[in-house]
Amino acid sequence: MRIVVFGTGGVGGYFGGRVAQSGEDVTFIARGEHLRAIQTSGLRVDSQFGDFLIHPAKATDDVSEAGQADLVIVAVKAWQIPEVARAMKPLVGPATTILPLENGVEAADQLAAELGSERVIGGLCKIVSYIVEPGHVRHAGFEPSVTFGELNNRRTERVERIQEIFTKAGISSTVATDIKVALWTKFLFIVSFSGIGALRGRPAGEIRTNPESRALLLKAMEEVYAVGRARGVDLPEDSVEKAMATVDSLPADGTSSMQRDIASGRPSELESQTGAIVRMAREVGVEAPTHELIYNILLPLETEARKRAMTM
């Protein structure tokens, strides 16, 4: 299977690297110094499950050079999805499957609107990973796993084949019985943890042990649960409890990518996470004051970060 990883950051670098390590034909889409480092010295991944190096690695910033793929794993920032959907058209043929591994709940619909719903499946991943330096990715938390499925929840030959590829690569994978529930289950955790982490500027260990921060995090999760249920997502009654258990299992120094981006003054997934839940809450008439507060405080920082990025 010809696989293209569109976005070779912490997520794409780890999962794409593992798949390449297993012998699959993988091309990495990257840019700048990160791309040059991968082309020159390979893709290095450090992990508690074993460090490895993909060298030589097939990497480019030209999607036309990569050619049509059987599977495209999309692992860019969620706010980049609309632009990426247009840019990736040279990768997409009649039999191409597109698998987004994003933090939000809107990526599959955005990709389907541009590229056709028959080509897109839903997906998410569980991992804490990031770029340490150009060409070098570090897996820092969670046992890496992927969950995916057809948007209509049918068990098809293509999802079976994708699961075989992940299994061969030593990656824990699950074909979801209800992909919408799976996406919202992660969303409930990540949008709340990211927002409180960015607001307080503290890692998981401090957030979960500080009574005020923990209470705020709980309120944020309860709001997402209410919005999801109002939108017809059959979230289990213990969703908030399980999400808090996930926070309690994080490394004490764990942070989200949105939190790290905001702290570093980079454009973040604020609109795709906190902004999205605020917007969706209004659409269904559900109160979400915690996320409204987080969004209103962080939006000026996000606006400034995007202005700086445009002038660079």
Coordinates of C-alpha atoms in Angstrom, one line a residue:
M1 CA 0.0 0.0 0.0
R2 CA 1.3 3.5 -0.9
I3 CA 0.9 5.7 2.1
V4 CA 1.3 9.5 2.4
V5 CA 1.6 11.2 5.7
F6 CA 0.5 14.8 5.3
G7 CA 2.0 16.6 8.3
T8 CA 5.1 15.1 9.8
G9 CA 4.9 16.5 13.3
G10 CA 4.6 14.6 16.6
V11 CA 1.6 12.6 15.4
G12 CA 2.5 12.0 11.8
G13 CA 6.1 11.5 12.6
Y14 CA 5.4 8.8 15.1
F15 CA 2.6 6.8 13.4
G16 CA 4.0 7.3 9.9
G17 CA 7.5 6.4 11.2
R18 CA 6.2 3.1 12.7
V19 CA 4.4 2.2 9.6
A20 CA 7.5 2.9 7.5
Q21 CA 9.6 0.9 9.9
S22 CA 7.3 -2.1 9.2
G23 CA 8.2 -2.0 5.5
E24 CA 5.3 -0.1 4.0
D25 CA 5.9 2.5 1.2
V26 CA 5.5 5.8 3.1
T27 CA 6.1 9.3 1.9
F28 CA 6.2 12.1 4.4
I29 CA 4.9 15.6 3.6
A30 CA 6.9 18.1 5.6
R31 CA 8.5 21.6 5.1
G32 CA 11.3 23.9 6.0
E33 CA 14.2 22.7 8.2
H34 CA 12.3 19.7 9.4
L35 CA 11.9 18.5 5.8
R36 CA 15.6 19.1 5.0
A37 CA 16.7 17.2 8.1
I38 CA 14.5 14.2 7.3
Q39 CA 15.9 14.2 3.7
T40 CA 19.5 14.5 4.9
S41 CA 19.6 12.4 8.0
G42 CA 16.3 10.6 8.2
L43 CA 13.4 10.7 10.6
R44 CA 14.4 10.0 14.2
V45 CA 11.8 9.0 16.7
D46 CA 12.5 8.5 20.4
S47 CA 9.9 6.4 22.3
Q48 CA 9.5 4.4 25.5
F49 CA 8.5 1.6 23.2
G50 CA 11.8 1.7 21.3
D51 CA 13.8 4.4 19.5
F52 CA 14.1 4.1 15.8
L53 CA 15.4 5.9 12.7
I54 CA 13.9 5.9 9.2
H55 CA 16.8 6.5 6.9
P56 CA 16.6 7.0 4.0
A57 CA 13.1 8.5 4.4
K58 CA 10.9 9.5 1.4
A59 CA 10.0 13.1 2.2
T60 CA 8.9 16.1 0.2
D61 CA 7.0 19.4 0.3
D62 CA 5.6 18.8 -3.2
V63 CA 2.4 16.7 -3.2
S64 CA 2.6 16.3 -7.0
E65 CA 5.9 14.6 -6.5
A66 CA 4.4 12.2 -4.0
G67 CA 1.8 11.0 -6.5
Q68 CA -1.6 9.3 -5.9
A69 CA -1.8 7.3 -2.7
D70 CA -3.8 4.4 -1.5
L71 CA -4.0 5.9 2.0
V72 CA -3.4 9.5 3.1
I73 CA -2.9 10.0 6.9
V74 CA -3.7 13.6 7.7
A75 CA -1.8 14.8 10.8
V76 CA -1.6 18.6 10.4
K77 CA -3.0 21.1 12.9
A78 CA -6.8 21.0 12.9
W79 CA -7.1 24.7 11.8
Q80 CA -5.1 23.8 8.6
I81 CA -7.6 21.2 7.4
P82 CA -9.5 23.3 4.9
E83 CA -6.3 24.5 3.2
V84 CA -4.8 21.1 3.3
A85 CA -7.9 19.5 1.8
R86 CA -7.4 21.7 -1.3
A87 CA -3.7 21.2 -1.4
M88 CA -3.8 17.4 -1.3
K89 CA -5.9 16.8 -4.4
P90 CA -2.9 15.5 -6.4
L91 CA -2.6 12.7 -3.8
V92 CA -6.2 11.6 -4.3
G93 CA -7.3 9.0 -6.8
P94 CA -10.4 6.9 -7.3
A95 CA -9.4 4.4 -4.7
T96 CA -7.7 6.7 -2.2
T97 CA -8.7 6.6 1.5
I98 CA -8.2 9.6 3.7
L99 CA -7.7 9.1 7.4
P100 CA -7.5 12.3 9.6
L101 CA -5.9 12.0 13.0
E102 CA -7.0 15.3 14.5
N103 CA -8.0 16.7 17.9
G104 CA -11.3 18.1 16.9
V105 CA -14.6 16.7 15.6
E106 CA -14.9 18.5 12.3
A107 CA -12.0 17.3 10.2
A108 CA -13.7 14.4 8.4
D109 CA -16.6 16.6 7.3
Q110 CA -14.2 19.3 6.1
L111 CA -12.2 16.8 4.1
A112 CA -15.3 15.2 2.7
A113 CA -16.7 18.5 1.6
E114 CA -13.7 19.1 -0.6
L115 CA -12.6 15.6 -1.6
G116 CA -15.8 13.5 -1.5
S117 CA -17.4 11.7 1.4
E118 CA -16.7 8.3 -0.1
R119 CA -12.9 8.8 0.3
V120 CA -12.9 9.9 3.9
I121 CA -13.1 7.8 7.1
G122 CA -13.1 9.2 10.6
G123 CA -10.1 8.8 12.9
L124 CA -8.3 9.9 16.0
C125 CA -5.2 8.9 17.9
K126 CA -4.0 8.8 21.5
I127 CA -0.4 9.9 22.0
V128 CA 1.7 12.7 23.6
S129 CA 4.4 13.5 21.0
Y130 CA 6.2 16.5 19.5
I131 CA 9.1 17.7 17.4
V132 CA 12.2 18.1 19.5
E133 CA 14.3 19.6 16.7
P134 CA 14.3 19.3 12.9
G135 CA 14.1 15.6 11.9
H136 CA 13.6 14.5 15.5
V137 CA 10.2 13.5 17.1
R138 CA 9.7 12.4 20.7
H139 CA 6.9 10.2 22.0
A140 CA 6.5 11.4 25.6
G141 CA 3.3 9.9 26.9
F142 CA 0.4 7.4 26.5
E143 CA 0.6 4.0 24.8
P144 CA 0.1 5.2 21.1
S145 CA -3.1 4.0 19.6
V146 CA -5.4 4.9 16.7
T147 CA -9.2 4.5 16.4
F148 CA -10.9 4.9 13.1
G149 CA -14.0 3.8 11.1
E150 CA -16.3 4.5 8.3
L151 CA -18.5 7.6 8.7
N152 CA -21.6 5.3 8.4
N153 CA -20.1 2.8 10.9
R154 CA -20.0 -0.1 8.4
R155 CA -17.2 -2.6 8.8
T156 CA -15.6 -2.5 5.3
E157 CA -12.7 -4.2 3.6
R158 CA -10.6 -1.0 3.6
V159 CA -10.8 -0.4 7.3
E160 CA -9.9 -4.0 7.9
R161 CA -6.8 -3.5 5.6
I162 CA -5.8 -0.3 7.4
Q163 CA -6.1 -2.1 10.7
E164 CA -3.8 -4.8 9.4
I165 CA -1.2 -2.2 8.5
F166 CA -1.2 -0.7 11.9
T167 CA -1.1 -4.1 13.6
K168 CA 1.9 -5.0 11.5
A169 CA 3.6 -1.8 12.6
G170 CA 3.0 -2.7 16.3
I171 CA 0.4 0.1 16.8
S172 CA -2.7 -0.6 18.9
S173 CA -5.7 0.1 16.7
T174 CA -9.5 -0.1 17.0
V175 CA -12.2 0.0 14.4
A176 CA -14.9 2.0 16.1
T177 CA -18.4 0.7 16.4
D178 CA -19.6 4.4 16.4
I179 CA -16.9 6.7 15.1
K180 CA -18.9 9.9 16.1
V181 CA -19.0 8.7 19.7
A182 CA -15.3 7.9 19.6
L183 CA -14.4 11.3 18.2
W184 CA -16.5 13.1 20.8
T185 CA -15.1 11.0 23.6
K186 CA -11.6 12.2 22.8
F187 CA -12.9 15.8 22.1
L188 CA -14.5 15.9 25.6
F189 CA -11.1 15.2 27.1
I190 CA -8.8 17.2 24.8
V191 CA -10.8 20.4 24.4
S192 CA -11.2 20.7 28.2
F193 CA -7.7 19.7 29.1
S194 CA -6.2 21.9 26.4
G195 CA -8.3 24.9 27.4
I196 CA -7.7 24.7 31.2
G197 CA -4.0 24.0 30.6
A198 CA -3.6 27.0 28.3
L199 CA -5.6 29.2 30.6
R200 CA -3.7 28.2 33.8
G201 CA -0.3 27.6 32.1
R202 CA 0.3 24.5 34.2
P203 CA 0.9 20.8 33.4
A204 CA -1.4 17.9 34.1
G205 CA 0.1 17.2 37.5
E206 CA -0.7 20.6 38.9
I207 CA -4.1 20.9 37.2
R208 CA -5.4 17.7 38.6
T209 CA -4.1 18.2 42.2
N210 CA -5.2 21.9 42.5
P211 CA -8.8 21.8 43.7
E212 CA -9.8 25.0 41.8
S213 CA -8.3 23.8 38.6
R214 CA -9.7 20.4 38.9
A215 CA -13.2 21.8 39.5
L216 CA -12.9 24.0 36.5
L217 CA -11.8 21.1 34.4
L218 CA -14.7 19.1 35.5
K219 CA -17.1 21.9 34.6
A220 CA -15.5 22.2 31.2
M221 CA -16.0 18.4 30.5
E222 CA -19.6 18.5 31.7
E223 CA -20.3 21.3 29.2
V224 CA -18.8 19.3 26.3
Y225 CA -20.9 16.3 27.3
A226 CA -24.0 18.4 27.3
V227 CA -23.3 19.8 23.9
G228 CA -22.5 16.4 22.4
R229 CA -25.7 14.9 23.7
A230 CA -27.7 17.8 22.5
R231 CA -26.2 17.2 19.0
G232 CA -27.4 13.6 19.0
V233 CA -24.1 12.0 20.0
D234 CA -24.7 8.9 22.2
L235 CA -22.0 9.6 24.7
P236 CA -22.0 7.1 27.6
E237 CA -23.1 8.4 31.0
D238 CA -19.6 7.8 32.4
S239 CA -17.8 9.9 29.7
V240 CA -16.8 12.7 32.1
E241 CA -15.6 10.2 34.7
K242 CA -13.4 8.4 32.1
A243 CA -12.0 11.6 30.8
M244 CA -10.9 12.7 34.3
A245 CA -9.3 9.3 34.7
T246 CA -7.4 10.0 31.5
V247 CA -6.1 13.3 33.0
D248 CA -5.1 11.4 36.1
S249 CA -3.1 9.0 34.1
L250 CA -1.1 11.6 32.2
P251 CA 2.6 12.2 33.0
A252 CA 2.8 15.0 35.7
D253 CA 4.5 17.3 33.2
G254 CA 2.1 16.5 30.4
T255 CA 0.7 19.3 28.3
S256 CA -1.4 19.5 25.2
S257 CA -0.2 20.7 21.8
M258 CA -2.6 23.6 22.0
Q259 CA -1.2 24.7 25.3
R260 CA 2.3 24.4 24.1
D261 CA 1.5 26.4 20.9
I262 CA -0.2 29.2 22.9
A263 CA 2.7 29.4 25.4
S264 CA 5.2 29.6 22.6
G265 CA 3.3 32.4 20.8
R266 CA 2.4 30.1 17.8
P267 CA -0.9 29.8 16.0
S268 CA -2.9 27.1 17.8
E269 CA -6.0 24.9 17.6
L270 CA -8.0 27.3 19.7
E271 CA -10.7 27.8 17.0
S272 CA -10.9 24.1 16.3
Q273 CA -11.2 23.2 19.9
T274 CA -12.5 25.8 22.3
G275 CA -13.9 28.0 19.6
A276 CA -15.7 25.0 18.1
I277 CA -17.4 24.0 21.3
V278 CA -18.5 27.6 22.0
R279 CA -20.0 27.8 18.5
M280 CA -21.7 24.4 18.7
A281 CA -23.1 25.1 22.1
R282 CA -24.8 28.2 20.8
E283 CA -26.2 26.3 17.8
V284 CA -28.0 23.8 20.1
G285 CA -28.8 26.3 22.9
V286 CA -26.6 24.8 25.6
E287 CA -24.8 27.0 28.1
A288 CA -21.0 26.6 28.0
P289 CA -19.7 29.4 30.3
T290 CA -16.4 27.7 31.1
H291 CA -15.4 27.4 27.5
E292 CA -16.7 30.9 26.8
L293 CA -14.4 32.2 29.5
I294 CA -11.4 30.3 28.2
Y295 CA -12.1 31.4 24.6
N296 CA -12.5 35.1 25.4
I297 CA -9.2 35.1 27.5
L298 CA -7.1 33.2 24.9
L299 CA -8.5 34.7 21.7
P300 CA -6.3 37.9 21.9
L301 CA -3.2 35.7 22.3
E302 CA -4.3 33.7 19.3
T303 CA -5.0 36.8 17.2
E304 CA -1.5 38.1 17.9
A305 CA 0.1 34.8 17.1
R306 CA -1.6 34.7 13.7
K307 CA -0.6 38.2 12.9
R308 CA 3.1 37.4 13.7
A309 CA 2.9 34.3 11.6
M310 CA 1.6 36.3 8.6
T311 CA 4.6 38.7 8.8
M312 CA 7.3 36.0 9.0

